[in-house]
GROMACS .gro file of C-alpha atoms in nm:
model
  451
    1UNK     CA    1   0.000   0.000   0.000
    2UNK     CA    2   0.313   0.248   0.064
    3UNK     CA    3   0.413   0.154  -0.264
    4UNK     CA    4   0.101   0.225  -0.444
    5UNK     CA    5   0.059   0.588  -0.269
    6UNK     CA    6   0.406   0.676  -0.335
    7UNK     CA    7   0.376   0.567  -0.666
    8UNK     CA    8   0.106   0.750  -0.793
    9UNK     CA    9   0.288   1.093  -0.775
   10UNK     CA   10   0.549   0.950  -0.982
   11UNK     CA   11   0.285   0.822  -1.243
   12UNK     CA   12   0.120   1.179  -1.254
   13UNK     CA   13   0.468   1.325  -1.285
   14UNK     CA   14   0.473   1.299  -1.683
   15UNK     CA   15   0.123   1.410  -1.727
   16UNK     CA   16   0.180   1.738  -1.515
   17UNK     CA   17   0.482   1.806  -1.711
   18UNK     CA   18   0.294   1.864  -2.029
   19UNK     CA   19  -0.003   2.112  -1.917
   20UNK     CA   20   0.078   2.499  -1.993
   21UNK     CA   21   0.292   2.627  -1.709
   22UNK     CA   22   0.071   2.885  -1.676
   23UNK     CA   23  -0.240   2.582  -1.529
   24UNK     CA   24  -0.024   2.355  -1.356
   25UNK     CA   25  -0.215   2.504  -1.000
   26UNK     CA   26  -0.450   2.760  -0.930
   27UNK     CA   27  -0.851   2.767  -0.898
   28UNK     CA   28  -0.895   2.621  -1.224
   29UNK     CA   29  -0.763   2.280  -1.134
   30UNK     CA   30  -0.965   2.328  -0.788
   31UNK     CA   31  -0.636   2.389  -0.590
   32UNK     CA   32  -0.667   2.698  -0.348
   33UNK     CA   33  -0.349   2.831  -0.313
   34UNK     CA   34  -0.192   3.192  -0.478
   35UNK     CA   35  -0.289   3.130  -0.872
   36UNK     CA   36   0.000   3.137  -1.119
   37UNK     CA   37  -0.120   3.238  -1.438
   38UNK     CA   38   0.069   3.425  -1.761
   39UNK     CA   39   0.056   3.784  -1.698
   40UNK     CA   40   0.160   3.870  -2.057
   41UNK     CA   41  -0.193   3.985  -2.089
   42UNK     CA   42  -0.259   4.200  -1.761
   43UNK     CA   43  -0.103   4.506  -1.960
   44UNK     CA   44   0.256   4.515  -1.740
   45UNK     CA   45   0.505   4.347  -1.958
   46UNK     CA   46   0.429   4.031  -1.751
   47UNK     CA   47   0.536   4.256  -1.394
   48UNK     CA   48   0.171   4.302  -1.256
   49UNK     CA   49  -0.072   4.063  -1.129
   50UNK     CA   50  -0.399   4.110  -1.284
   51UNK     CA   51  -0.650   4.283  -1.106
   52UNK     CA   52  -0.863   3.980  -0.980
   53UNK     CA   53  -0.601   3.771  -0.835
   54UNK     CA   54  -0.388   3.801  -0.568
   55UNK     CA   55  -0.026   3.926  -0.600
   56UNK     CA   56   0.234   3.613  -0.670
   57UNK     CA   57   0.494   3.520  -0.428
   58UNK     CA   58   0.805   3.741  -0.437
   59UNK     CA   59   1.080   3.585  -0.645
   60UNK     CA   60   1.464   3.603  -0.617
   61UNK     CA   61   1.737   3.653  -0.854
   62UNK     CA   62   1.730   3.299  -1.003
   63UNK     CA   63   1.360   3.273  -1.004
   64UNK     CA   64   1.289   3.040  -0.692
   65UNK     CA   65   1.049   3.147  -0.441
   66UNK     CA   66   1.045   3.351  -0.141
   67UNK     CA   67   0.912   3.233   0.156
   68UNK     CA   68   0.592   3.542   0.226
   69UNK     CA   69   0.682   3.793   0.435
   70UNK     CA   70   0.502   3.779   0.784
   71UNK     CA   71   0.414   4.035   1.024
   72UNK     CA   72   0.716   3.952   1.156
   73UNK     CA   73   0.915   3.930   0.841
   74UNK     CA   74   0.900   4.296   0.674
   75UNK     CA   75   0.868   4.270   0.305
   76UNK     CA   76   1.241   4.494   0.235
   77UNK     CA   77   1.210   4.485  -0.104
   78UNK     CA   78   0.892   4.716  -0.092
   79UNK     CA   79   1.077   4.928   0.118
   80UNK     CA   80   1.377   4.964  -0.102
   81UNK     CA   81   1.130   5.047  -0.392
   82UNK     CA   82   0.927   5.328  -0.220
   83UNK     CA   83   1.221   5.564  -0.185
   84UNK     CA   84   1.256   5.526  -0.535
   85UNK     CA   85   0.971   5.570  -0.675
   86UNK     CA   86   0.886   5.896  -0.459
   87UNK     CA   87   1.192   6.039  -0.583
   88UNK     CA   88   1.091   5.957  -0.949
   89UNK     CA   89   0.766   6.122  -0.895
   90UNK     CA   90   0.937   6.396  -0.766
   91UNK     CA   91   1.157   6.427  -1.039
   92UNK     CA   92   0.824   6.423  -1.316
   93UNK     CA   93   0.656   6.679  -1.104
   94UNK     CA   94   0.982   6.916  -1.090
   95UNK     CA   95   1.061   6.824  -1.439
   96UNK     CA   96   1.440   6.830  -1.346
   97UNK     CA   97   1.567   6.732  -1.720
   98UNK     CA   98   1.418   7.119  -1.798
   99UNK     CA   99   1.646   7.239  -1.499
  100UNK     CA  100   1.968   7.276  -1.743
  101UNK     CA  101   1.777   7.580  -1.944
  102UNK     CA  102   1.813   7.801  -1.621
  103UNK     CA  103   2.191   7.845  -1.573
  104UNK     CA  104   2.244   7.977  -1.920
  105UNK     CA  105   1.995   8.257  -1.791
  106UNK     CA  106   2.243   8.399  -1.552
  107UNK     CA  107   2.578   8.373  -1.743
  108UNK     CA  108   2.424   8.531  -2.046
  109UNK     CA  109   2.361   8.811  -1.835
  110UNK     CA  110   2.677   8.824  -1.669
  111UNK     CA  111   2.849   8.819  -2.023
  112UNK     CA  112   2.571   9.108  -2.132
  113UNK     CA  113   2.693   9.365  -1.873
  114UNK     CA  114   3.046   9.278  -1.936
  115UNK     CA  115   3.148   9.095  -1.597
  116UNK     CA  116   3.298   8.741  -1.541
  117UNK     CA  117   3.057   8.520  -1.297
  118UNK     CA  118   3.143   8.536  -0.953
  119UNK     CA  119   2.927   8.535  -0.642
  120UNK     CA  120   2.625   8.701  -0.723
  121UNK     CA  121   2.610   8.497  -1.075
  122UNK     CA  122   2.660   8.221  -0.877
  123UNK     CA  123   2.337   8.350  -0.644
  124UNK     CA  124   2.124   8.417  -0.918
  125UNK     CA  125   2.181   8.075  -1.046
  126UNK     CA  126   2.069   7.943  -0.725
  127UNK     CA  127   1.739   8.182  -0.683
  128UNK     CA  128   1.681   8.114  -1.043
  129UNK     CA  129   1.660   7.693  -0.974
  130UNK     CA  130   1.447   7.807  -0.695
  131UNK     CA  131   1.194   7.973  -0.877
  132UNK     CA  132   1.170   7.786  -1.200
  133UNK     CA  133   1.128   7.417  -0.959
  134UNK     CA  134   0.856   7.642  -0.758
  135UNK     CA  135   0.655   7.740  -1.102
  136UNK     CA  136   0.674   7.385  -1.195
  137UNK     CA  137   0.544   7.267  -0.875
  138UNK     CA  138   0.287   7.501  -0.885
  139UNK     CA  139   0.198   7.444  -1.206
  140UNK     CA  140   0.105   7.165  -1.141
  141UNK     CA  141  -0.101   7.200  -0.872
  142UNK     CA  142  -0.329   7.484  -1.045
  143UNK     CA  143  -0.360   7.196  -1.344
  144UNK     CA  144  -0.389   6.858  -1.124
  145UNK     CA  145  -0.798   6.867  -1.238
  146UNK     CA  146  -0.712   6.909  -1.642
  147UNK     CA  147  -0.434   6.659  -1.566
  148UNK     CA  148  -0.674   6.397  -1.417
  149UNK     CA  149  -0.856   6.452  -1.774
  150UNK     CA  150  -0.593   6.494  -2.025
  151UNK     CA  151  -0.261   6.338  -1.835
  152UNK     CA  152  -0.367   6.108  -1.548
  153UNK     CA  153   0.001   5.966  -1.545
  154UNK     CA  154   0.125   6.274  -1.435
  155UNK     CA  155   0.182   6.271  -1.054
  156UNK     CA  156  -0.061   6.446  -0.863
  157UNK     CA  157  -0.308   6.320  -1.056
  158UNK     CA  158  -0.212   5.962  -1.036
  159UNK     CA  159  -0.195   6.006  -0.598
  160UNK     CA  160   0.205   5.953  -0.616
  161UNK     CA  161   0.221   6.333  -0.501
  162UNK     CA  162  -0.035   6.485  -0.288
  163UNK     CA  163  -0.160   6.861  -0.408
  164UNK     CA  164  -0.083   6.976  -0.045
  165UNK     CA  165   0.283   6.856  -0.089
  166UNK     CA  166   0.310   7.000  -0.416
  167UNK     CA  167   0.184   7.359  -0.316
  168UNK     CA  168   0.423   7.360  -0.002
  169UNK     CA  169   0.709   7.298  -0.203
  170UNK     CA  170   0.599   7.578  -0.450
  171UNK     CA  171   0.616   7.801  -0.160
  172UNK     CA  172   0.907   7.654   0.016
  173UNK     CA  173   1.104   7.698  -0.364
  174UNK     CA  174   0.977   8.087  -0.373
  175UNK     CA  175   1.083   8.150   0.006
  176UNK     CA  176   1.451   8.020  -0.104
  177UNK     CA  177   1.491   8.159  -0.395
  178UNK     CA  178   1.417   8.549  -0.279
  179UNK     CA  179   1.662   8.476  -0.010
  180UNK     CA  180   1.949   8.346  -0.240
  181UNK     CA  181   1.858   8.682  -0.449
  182UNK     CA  182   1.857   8.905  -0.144
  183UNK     CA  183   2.212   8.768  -0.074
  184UNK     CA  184   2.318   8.909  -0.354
  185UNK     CA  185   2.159   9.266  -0.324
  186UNK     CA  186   1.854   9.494  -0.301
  187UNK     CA  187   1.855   9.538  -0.661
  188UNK     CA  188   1.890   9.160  -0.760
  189UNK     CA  189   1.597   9.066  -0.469
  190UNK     CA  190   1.409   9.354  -0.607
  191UNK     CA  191   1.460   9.184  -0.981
  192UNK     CA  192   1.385   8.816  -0.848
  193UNK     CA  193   1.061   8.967  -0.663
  194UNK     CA  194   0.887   9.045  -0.977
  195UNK     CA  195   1.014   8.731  -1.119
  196UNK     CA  196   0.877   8.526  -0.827
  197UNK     CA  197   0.557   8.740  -0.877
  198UNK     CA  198   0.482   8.716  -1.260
  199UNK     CA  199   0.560   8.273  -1.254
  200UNK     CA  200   0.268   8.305  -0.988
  201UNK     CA  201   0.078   8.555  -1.146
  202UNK     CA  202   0.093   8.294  -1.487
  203UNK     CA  203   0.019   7.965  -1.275
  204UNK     CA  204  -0.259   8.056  -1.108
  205UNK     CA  205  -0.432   8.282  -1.385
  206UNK     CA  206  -0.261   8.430  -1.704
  207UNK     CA  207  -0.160   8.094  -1.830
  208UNK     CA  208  -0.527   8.017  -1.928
  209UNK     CA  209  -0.566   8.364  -2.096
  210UNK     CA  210  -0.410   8.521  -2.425
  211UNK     CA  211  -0.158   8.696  -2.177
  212UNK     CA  212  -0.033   8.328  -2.092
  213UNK     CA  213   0.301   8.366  -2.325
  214UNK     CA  214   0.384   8.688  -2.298
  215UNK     CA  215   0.389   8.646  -1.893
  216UNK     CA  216   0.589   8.366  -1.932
  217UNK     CA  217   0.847   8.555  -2.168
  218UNK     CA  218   0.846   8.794  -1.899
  219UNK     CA  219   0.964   8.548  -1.637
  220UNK     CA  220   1.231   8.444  -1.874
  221UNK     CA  221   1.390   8.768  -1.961
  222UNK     CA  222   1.373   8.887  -1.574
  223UNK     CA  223   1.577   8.545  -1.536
  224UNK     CA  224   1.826   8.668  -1.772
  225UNK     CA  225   1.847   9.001  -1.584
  226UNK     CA  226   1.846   8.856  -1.244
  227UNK     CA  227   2.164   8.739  -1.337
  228UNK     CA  228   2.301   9.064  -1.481
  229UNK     CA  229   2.209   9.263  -1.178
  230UNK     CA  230   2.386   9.028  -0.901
  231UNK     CA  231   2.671   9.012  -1.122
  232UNK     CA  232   2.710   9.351  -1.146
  233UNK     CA  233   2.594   9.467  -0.802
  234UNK     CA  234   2.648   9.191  -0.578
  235UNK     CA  235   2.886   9.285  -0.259
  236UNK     CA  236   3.249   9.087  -0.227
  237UNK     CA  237   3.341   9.045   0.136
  238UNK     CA  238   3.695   9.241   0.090
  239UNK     CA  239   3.583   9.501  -0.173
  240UNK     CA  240   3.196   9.594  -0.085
  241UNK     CA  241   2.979   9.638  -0.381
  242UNK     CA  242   3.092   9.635  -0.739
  243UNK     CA  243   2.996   9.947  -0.972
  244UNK     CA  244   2.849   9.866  -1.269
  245UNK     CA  245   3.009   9.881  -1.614
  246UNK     CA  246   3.253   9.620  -1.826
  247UNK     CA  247   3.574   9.465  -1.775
  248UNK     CA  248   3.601   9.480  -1.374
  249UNK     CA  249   3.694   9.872  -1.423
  250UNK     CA  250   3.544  10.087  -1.169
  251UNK     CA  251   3.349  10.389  -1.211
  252UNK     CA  252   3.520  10.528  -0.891
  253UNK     CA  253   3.657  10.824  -1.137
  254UNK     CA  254   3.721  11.178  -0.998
  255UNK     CA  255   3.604  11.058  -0.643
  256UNK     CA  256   3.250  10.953  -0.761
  257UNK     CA  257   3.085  10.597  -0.603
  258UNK     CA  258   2.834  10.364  -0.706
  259UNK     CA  259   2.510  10.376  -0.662
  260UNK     CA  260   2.374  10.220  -0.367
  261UNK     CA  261   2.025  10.255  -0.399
  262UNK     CA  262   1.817   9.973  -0.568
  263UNK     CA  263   1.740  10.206  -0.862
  264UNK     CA  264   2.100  10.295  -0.965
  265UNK     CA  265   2.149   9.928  -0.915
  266UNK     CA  266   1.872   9.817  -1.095
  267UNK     CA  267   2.021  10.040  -1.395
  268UNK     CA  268   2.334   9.780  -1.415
  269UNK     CA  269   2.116   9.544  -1.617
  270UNK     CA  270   2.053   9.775  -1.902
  271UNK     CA  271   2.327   9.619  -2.119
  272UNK     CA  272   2.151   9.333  -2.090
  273UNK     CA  273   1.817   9.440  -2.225
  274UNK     CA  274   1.864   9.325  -2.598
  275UNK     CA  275   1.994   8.965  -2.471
  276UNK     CA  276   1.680   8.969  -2.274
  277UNK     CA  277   1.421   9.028  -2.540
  278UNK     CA  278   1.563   8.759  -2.747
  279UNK     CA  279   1.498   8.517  -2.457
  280UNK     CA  280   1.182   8.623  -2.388
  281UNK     CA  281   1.082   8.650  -2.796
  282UNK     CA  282   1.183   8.226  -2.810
  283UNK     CA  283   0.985   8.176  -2.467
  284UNK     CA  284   0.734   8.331  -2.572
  285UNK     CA  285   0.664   8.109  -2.893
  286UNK     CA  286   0.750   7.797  -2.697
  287UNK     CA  287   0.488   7.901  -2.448
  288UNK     CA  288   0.248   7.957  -2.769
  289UNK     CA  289   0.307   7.618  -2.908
  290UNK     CA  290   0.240   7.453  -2.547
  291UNK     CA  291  -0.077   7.515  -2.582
  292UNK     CA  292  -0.170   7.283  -2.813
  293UNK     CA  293   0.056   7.004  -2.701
  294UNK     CA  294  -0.235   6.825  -2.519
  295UNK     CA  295  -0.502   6.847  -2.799
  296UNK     CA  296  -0.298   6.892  -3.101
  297UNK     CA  297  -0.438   7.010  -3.396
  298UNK     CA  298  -0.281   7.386  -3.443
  299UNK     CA  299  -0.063   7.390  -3.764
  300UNK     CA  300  -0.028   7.740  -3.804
  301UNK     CA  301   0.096   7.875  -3.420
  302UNK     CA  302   0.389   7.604  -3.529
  303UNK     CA  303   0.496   7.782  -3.856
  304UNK     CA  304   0.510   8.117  -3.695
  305UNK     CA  305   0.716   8.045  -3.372
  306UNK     CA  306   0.984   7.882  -3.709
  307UNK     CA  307   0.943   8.184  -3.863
  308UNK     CA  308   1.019   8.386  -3.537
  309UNK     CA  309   1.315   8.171  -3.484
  310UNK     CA  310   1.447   8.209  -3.782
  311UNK     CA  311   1.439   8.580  -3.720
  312UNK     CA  312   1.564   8.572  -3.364
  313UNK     CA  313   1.883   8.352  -3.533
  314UNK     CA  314   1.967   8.654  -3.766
  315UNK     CA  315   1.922   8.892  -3.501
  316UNK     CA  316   2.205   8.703  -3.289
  317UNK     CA  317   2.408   8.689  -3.600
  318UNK     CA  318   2.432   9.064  -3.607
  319UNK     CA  319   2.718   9.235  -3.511
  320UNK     CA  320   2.683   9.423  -3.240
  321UNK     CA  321   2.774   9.759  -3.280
  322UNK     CA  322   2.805   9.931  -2.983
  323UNK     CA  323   3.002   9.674  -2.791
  324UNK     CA  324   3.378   9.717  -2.797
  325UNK     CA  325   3.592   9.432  -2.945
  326UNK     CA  326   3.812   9.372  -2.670
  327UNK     CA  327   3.592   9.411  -2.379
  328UNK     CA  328   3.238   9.283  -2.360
  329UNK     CA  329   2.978   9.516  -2.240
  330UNK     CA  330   3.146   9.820  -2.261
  331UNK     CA  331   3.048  10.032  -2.518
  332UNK     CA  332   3.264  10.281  -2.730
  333UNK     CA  333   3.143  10.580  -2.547
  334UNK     CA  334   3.209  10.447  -2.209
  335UNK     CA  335   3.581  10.349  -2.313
  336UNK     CA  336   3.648  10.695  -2.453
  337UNK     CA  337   3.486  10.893  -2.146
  338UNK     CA  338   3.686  10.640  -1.958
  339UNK     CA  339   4.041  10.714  -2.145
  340UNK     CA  340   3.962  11.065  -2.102
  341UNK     CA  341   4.175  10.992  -1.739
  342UNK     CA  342   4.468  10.867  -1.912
  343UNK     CA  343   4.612  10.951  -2.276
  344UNK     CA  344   4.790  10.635  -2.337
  345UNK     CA  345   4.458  10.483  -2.291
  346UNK     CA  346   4.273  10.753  -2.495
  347UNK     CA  347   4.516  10.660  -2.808
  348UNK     CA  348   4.457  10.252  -2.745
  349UNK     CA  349   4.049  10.330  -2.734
  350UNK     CA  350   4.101  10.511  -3.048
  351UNK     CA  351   4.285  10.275  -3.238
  352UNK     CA  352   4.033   9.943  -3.104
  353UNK     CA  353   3.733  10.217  -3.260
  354UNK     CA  354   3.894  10.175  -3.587
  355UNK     CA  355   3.971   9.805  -3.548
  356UNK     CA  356   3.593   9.763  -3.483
  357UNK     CA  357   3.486  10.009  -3.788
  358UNK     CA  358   3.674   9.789  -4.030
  359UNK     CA  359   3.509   9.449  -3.873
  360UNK     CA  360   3.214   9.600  -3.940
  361UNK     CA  361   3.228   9.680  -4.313
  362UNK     CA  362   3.368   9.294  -4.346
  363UNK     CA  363   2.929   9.228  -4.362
  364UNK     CA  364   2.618   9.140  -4.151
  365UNK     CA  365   2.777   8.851  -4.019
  366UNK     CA  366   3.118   9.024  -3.989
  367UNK     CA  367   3.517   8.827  -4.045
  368UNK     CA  368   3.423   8.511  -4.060
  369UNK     CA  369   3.812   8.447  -3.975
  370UNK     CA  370   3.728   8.623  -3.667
  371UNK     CA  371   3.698   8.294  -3.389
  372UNK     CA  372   3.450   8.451  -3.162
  373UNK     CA  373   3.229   8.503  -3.490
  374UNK     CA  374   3.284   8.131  -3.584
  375UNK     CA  375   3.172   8.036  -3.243
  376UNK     CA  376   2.867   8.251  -3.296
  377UNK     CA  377   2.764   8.139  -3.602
  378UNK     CA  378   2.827   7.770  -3.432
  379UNK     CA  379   2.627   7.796  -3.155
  380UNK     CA  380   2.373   7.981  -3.365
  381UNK     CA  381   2.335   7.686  -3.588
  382UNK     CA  382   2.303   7.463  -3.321
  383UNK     CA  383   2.020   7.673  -3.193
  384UNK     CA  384   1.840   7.622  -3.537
  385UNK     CA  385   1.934   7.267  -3.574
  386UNK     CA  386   1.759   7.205  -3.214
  387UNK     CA  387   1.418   7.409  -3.278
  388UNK     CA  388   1.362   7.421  -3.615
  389UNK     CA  389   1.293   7.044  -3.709
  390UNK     CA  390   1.057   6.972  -3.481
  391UNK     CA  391   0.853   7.278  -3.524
  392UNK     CA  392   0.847   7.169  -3.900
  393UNK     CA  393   0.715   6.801  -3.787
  394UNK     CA  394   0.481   6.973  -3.601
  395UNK     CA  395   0.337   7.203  -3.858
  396UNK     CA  396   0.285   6.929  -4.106
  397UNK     CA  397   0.108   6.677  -3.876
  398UNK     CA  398   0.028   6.899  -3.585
  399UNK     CA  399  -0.040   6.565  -3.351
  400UNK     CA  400  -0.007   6.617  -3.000
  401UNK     CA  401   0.344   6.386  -2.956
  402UNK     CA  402   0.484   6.597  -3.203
  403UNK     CA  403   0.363   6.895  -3.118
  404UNK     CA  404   0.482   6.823  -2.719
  405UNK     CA  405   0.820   6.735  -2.900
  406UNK     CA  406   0.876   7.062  -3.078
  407UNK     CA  407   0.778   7.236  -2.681
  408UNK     CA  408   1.065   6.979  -2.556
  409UNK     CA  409   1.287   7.099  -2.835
  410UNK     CA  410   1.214   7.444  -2.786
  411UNK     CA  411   1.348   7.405  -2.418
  412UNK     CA  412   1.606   7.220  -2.542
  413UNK     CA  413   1.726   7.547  -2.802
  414UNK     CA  414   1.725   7.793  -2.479
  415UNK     CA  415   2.091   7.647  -2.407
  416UNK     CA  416   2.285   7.699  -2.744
  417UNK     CA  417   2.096   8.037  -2.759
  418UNK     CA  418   2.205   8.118  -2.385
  419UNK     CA  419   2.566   8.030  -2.532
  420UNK     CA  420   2.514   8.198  -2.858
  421UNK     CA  421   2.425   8.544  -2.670
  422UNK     CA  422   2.699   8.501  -2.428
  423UNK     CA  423   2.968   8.457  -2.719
  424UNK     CA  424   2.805   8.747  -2.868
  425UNK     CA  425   2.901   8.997  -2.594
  426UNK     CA  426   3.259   8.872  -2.591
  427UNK     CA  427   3.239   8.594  -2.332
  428UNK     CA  428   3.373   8.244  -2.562
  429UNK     CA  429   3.467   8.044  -2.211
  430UNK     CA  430   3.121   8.117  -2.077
  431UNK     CA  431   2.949   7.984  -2.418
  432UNK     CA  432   3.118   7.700  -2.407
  433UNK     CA  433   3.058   7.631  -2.079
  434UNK     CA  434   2.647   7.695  -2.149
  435UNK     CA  435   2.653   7.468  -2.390
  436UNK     CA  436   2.809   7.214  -2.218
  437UNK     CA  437   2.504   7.151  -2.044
  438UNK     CA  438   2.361   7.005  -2.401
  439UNK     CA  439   2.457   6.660  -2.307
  440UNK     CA  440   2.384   6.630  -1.963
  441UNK     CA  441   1.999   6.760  -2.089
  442UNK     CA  442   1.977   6.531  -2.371
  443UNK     CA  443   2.053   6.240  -2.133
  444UNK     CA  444   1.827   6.298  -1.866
  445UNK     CA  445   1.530   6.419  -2.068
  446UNK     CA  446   1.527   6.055  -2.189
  447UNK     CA  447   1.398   5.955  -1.870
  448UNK     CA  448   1.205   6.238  -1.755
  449UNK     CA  449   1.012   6.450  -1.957
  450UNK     CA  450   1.038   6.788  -2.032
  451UNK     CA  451   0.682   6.853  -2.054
   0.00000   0.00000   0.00000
């Protein structure tokens, strides 16, 4: 009798063997244990249990089971996995792979006014993080009921992020980024107020209104002046505050100080005007095209923001023709009120005037032999190459993937044209460096979106 009941396992053995692996157990052979069943159809790639069965045991590397975790028994792998994932939703909600647009903001200015970064580009950098992560936070939040409709992946929407969460670390972003800018000044914390003002001002009302873009071109050209005011006014701990004007010279002439008031600081940042406008003039067609990313559908908001590209490209191609040559920032009039002090430097400011008369008659685009005009043209063509395609894709089949891919690669096209306006006043290092960041925003935009 042993033998028999032993036996009988061993007969069934070969039978078993040839059923599906996917109905060797489970309710359907009357067996009430955890059912294991193919999951190639429950929609996960075979990861998720389907929605009317209990999970499967946990297994290990080489596929055998885990014994189930107990009360006793903690289930670590869960834990391991929950740090992770809140960080990735963290990362989609802050849209991080965007975050390499917003440095070129600062160093353009810097370059625009003439100055090398130093601390208070370095500060404006920092409040300009600040407030973009806040006005994506926050964006967010004002949107989490269209999201639920049109994006329920996204994640407030999907309950990986809670709205209160979001909103405090909209405010908690705004708080730190005024005080990095009041670190570096009255006049930069009085710049970074209004740009901490208008990216509220556009979350939580303009952006569903035909003022939308041009607030958010707004917020983008303050950027780039944020970081032309701390440059220029921001204090150094062994030489107090820094006048205004190109090259590290001082205005200090015939006795006379800086300004200290946030007004005559606040005029530091005029250089920078022109660089500004052509930031905000590509935000604000970005910003147009956005739109339409969700629906689709608009063919001809796509063909003007090329055409205004296009335009914005020649623009930065010009030579500018009040700069001087050898010094970004300072203009001709500045150098020869300047030289006015010393006559050796009077005859050198007269003889760069003429140098700089003849580069201009070489044409719109000036020597090409000249290096820092084959950087600009370089960096100008990059900023072509990375908006221009997929604002054509988008014109001719104006879907919403493509049109949310010419948004991402009109983000993308902020950094060479960051780089392209600081090689324009003069700055090459600082170009470079701007577009340096190319790489690192190509890479992680692959795994979180821009939009």
């Amino acid at each position: 009798m042993r033998w028999r009941r032993n036996a009988l396992p061993a007969a069934l053995a070969p039978a078993l063997s040839v059923l599906p692996a996917g109905r060797r157990n489970g309710v359907a052979h009357g067996v009430g244990t955890t059912a294991v069943t193919d999951d190639r159809l429950s929609g996960a790639g075979g990861t998720a249990p389907a929605p009317d069965r209990p999970e499967p045991p946990t297994t290990g590397r080489t596929g055998e089971r885990v014994a189930d975790a107990g009360p006793g028994r903690p289930d670590r792998t869960a834990d391991r996995g929950a740090p992770r994932e809140r960080l990735r939703a963290w990362a989609e909600l802050l849209r991080v792979s965007a975050l390499f647009s917003v440095p070129g903001d600062a160093l353009a200015g810097a370059a625009a006014v003439g100055r090398r970064p130093g601390r208070g580009t370095a500060l404006a950098m920092g409040a300009s993080l600040c407030l973009y992560e806040a006005g994506m936070a926050l964006n967010d939040w004002a949107d989490r009921d269209e999201d639920a409709v049109d994006r329920p992946h996204r994640p407030i929407p999907s309950g990986r992020i809670s709205p209160a969460a979001a909103l405090g670390a909209a405010g908690a972003l705004t708080a730190a980024g005024l005080a990095l800018a009041a670190r570096a000044g009255r006049p930069a914390l009085t710049v970074a107020t209004g740009l901490a003002a208008t990216v509220w001002a556009y979350d939580l009302y303009l952006k569903h209104t035909k003022a939308g873009p041009a607030a958010m071109a707004a917020a983008r050209s303050l950027d780039l002046l944020l970081g032309a005011t701390a440059t220029a006014t921001a204090k150094s701990p062994a030489t107090g505050p820094r006048a205004p004007g190109g090259g590290g010279r001082s205005d200090n002439v015939a006795g006379a100080t800086a300004p200290a008031g946030p007004h005559g600081g606040l005029a530091a940042c005029l250089p920078a005007l022109p660089a500004a406008l052509v930031l905000g003039a590509h935000t604000y067609g970005v910003t147009a095209v956005s739109r339409h990313e969700a629906q689709g559908g608009s063919t001809g908001t796509p063909l003007a923001v090329l055409a205004t590209t296009t335009a914005l490209a020649a623009a930065v191609l010009r030579e500018s023709r009040g700069q001087a040559p050898d010094r970004p920032g300072a203009t001709r009039s500045d150098t020869n009120a300047h030289a006015d002090a010393d006559a050796n430097a009077h005859v050198n400011a007269d003889a760069n005037a003429v140098a700089f008369a003849r580069r201009l008659d070489a044409g719109p685009l000036g020597k090409v032999t000249d290096p820092v005009r084959l950087l600009v043209i370089a960096l100008t063509g990059a900023y072509l190459r990375t908006a221009g395609p997929p604002l054509l894709h988008a014109a001719l089949n104006p879907s919403p993937p493509l049109t949310q891919r010419a948004v991402g690669g009109g983000i993308r096209a902020m950094i060479p044209l960051q780089a392209a306006l600081a090689a324009r006043a003069g700055a090459r290092v600082t170009g470079l460096a701007v577009m340096g960041l190319v790489p690192l925003a190509r890479s992680l935009s692959r795994k979180v979106s821009l939009t």
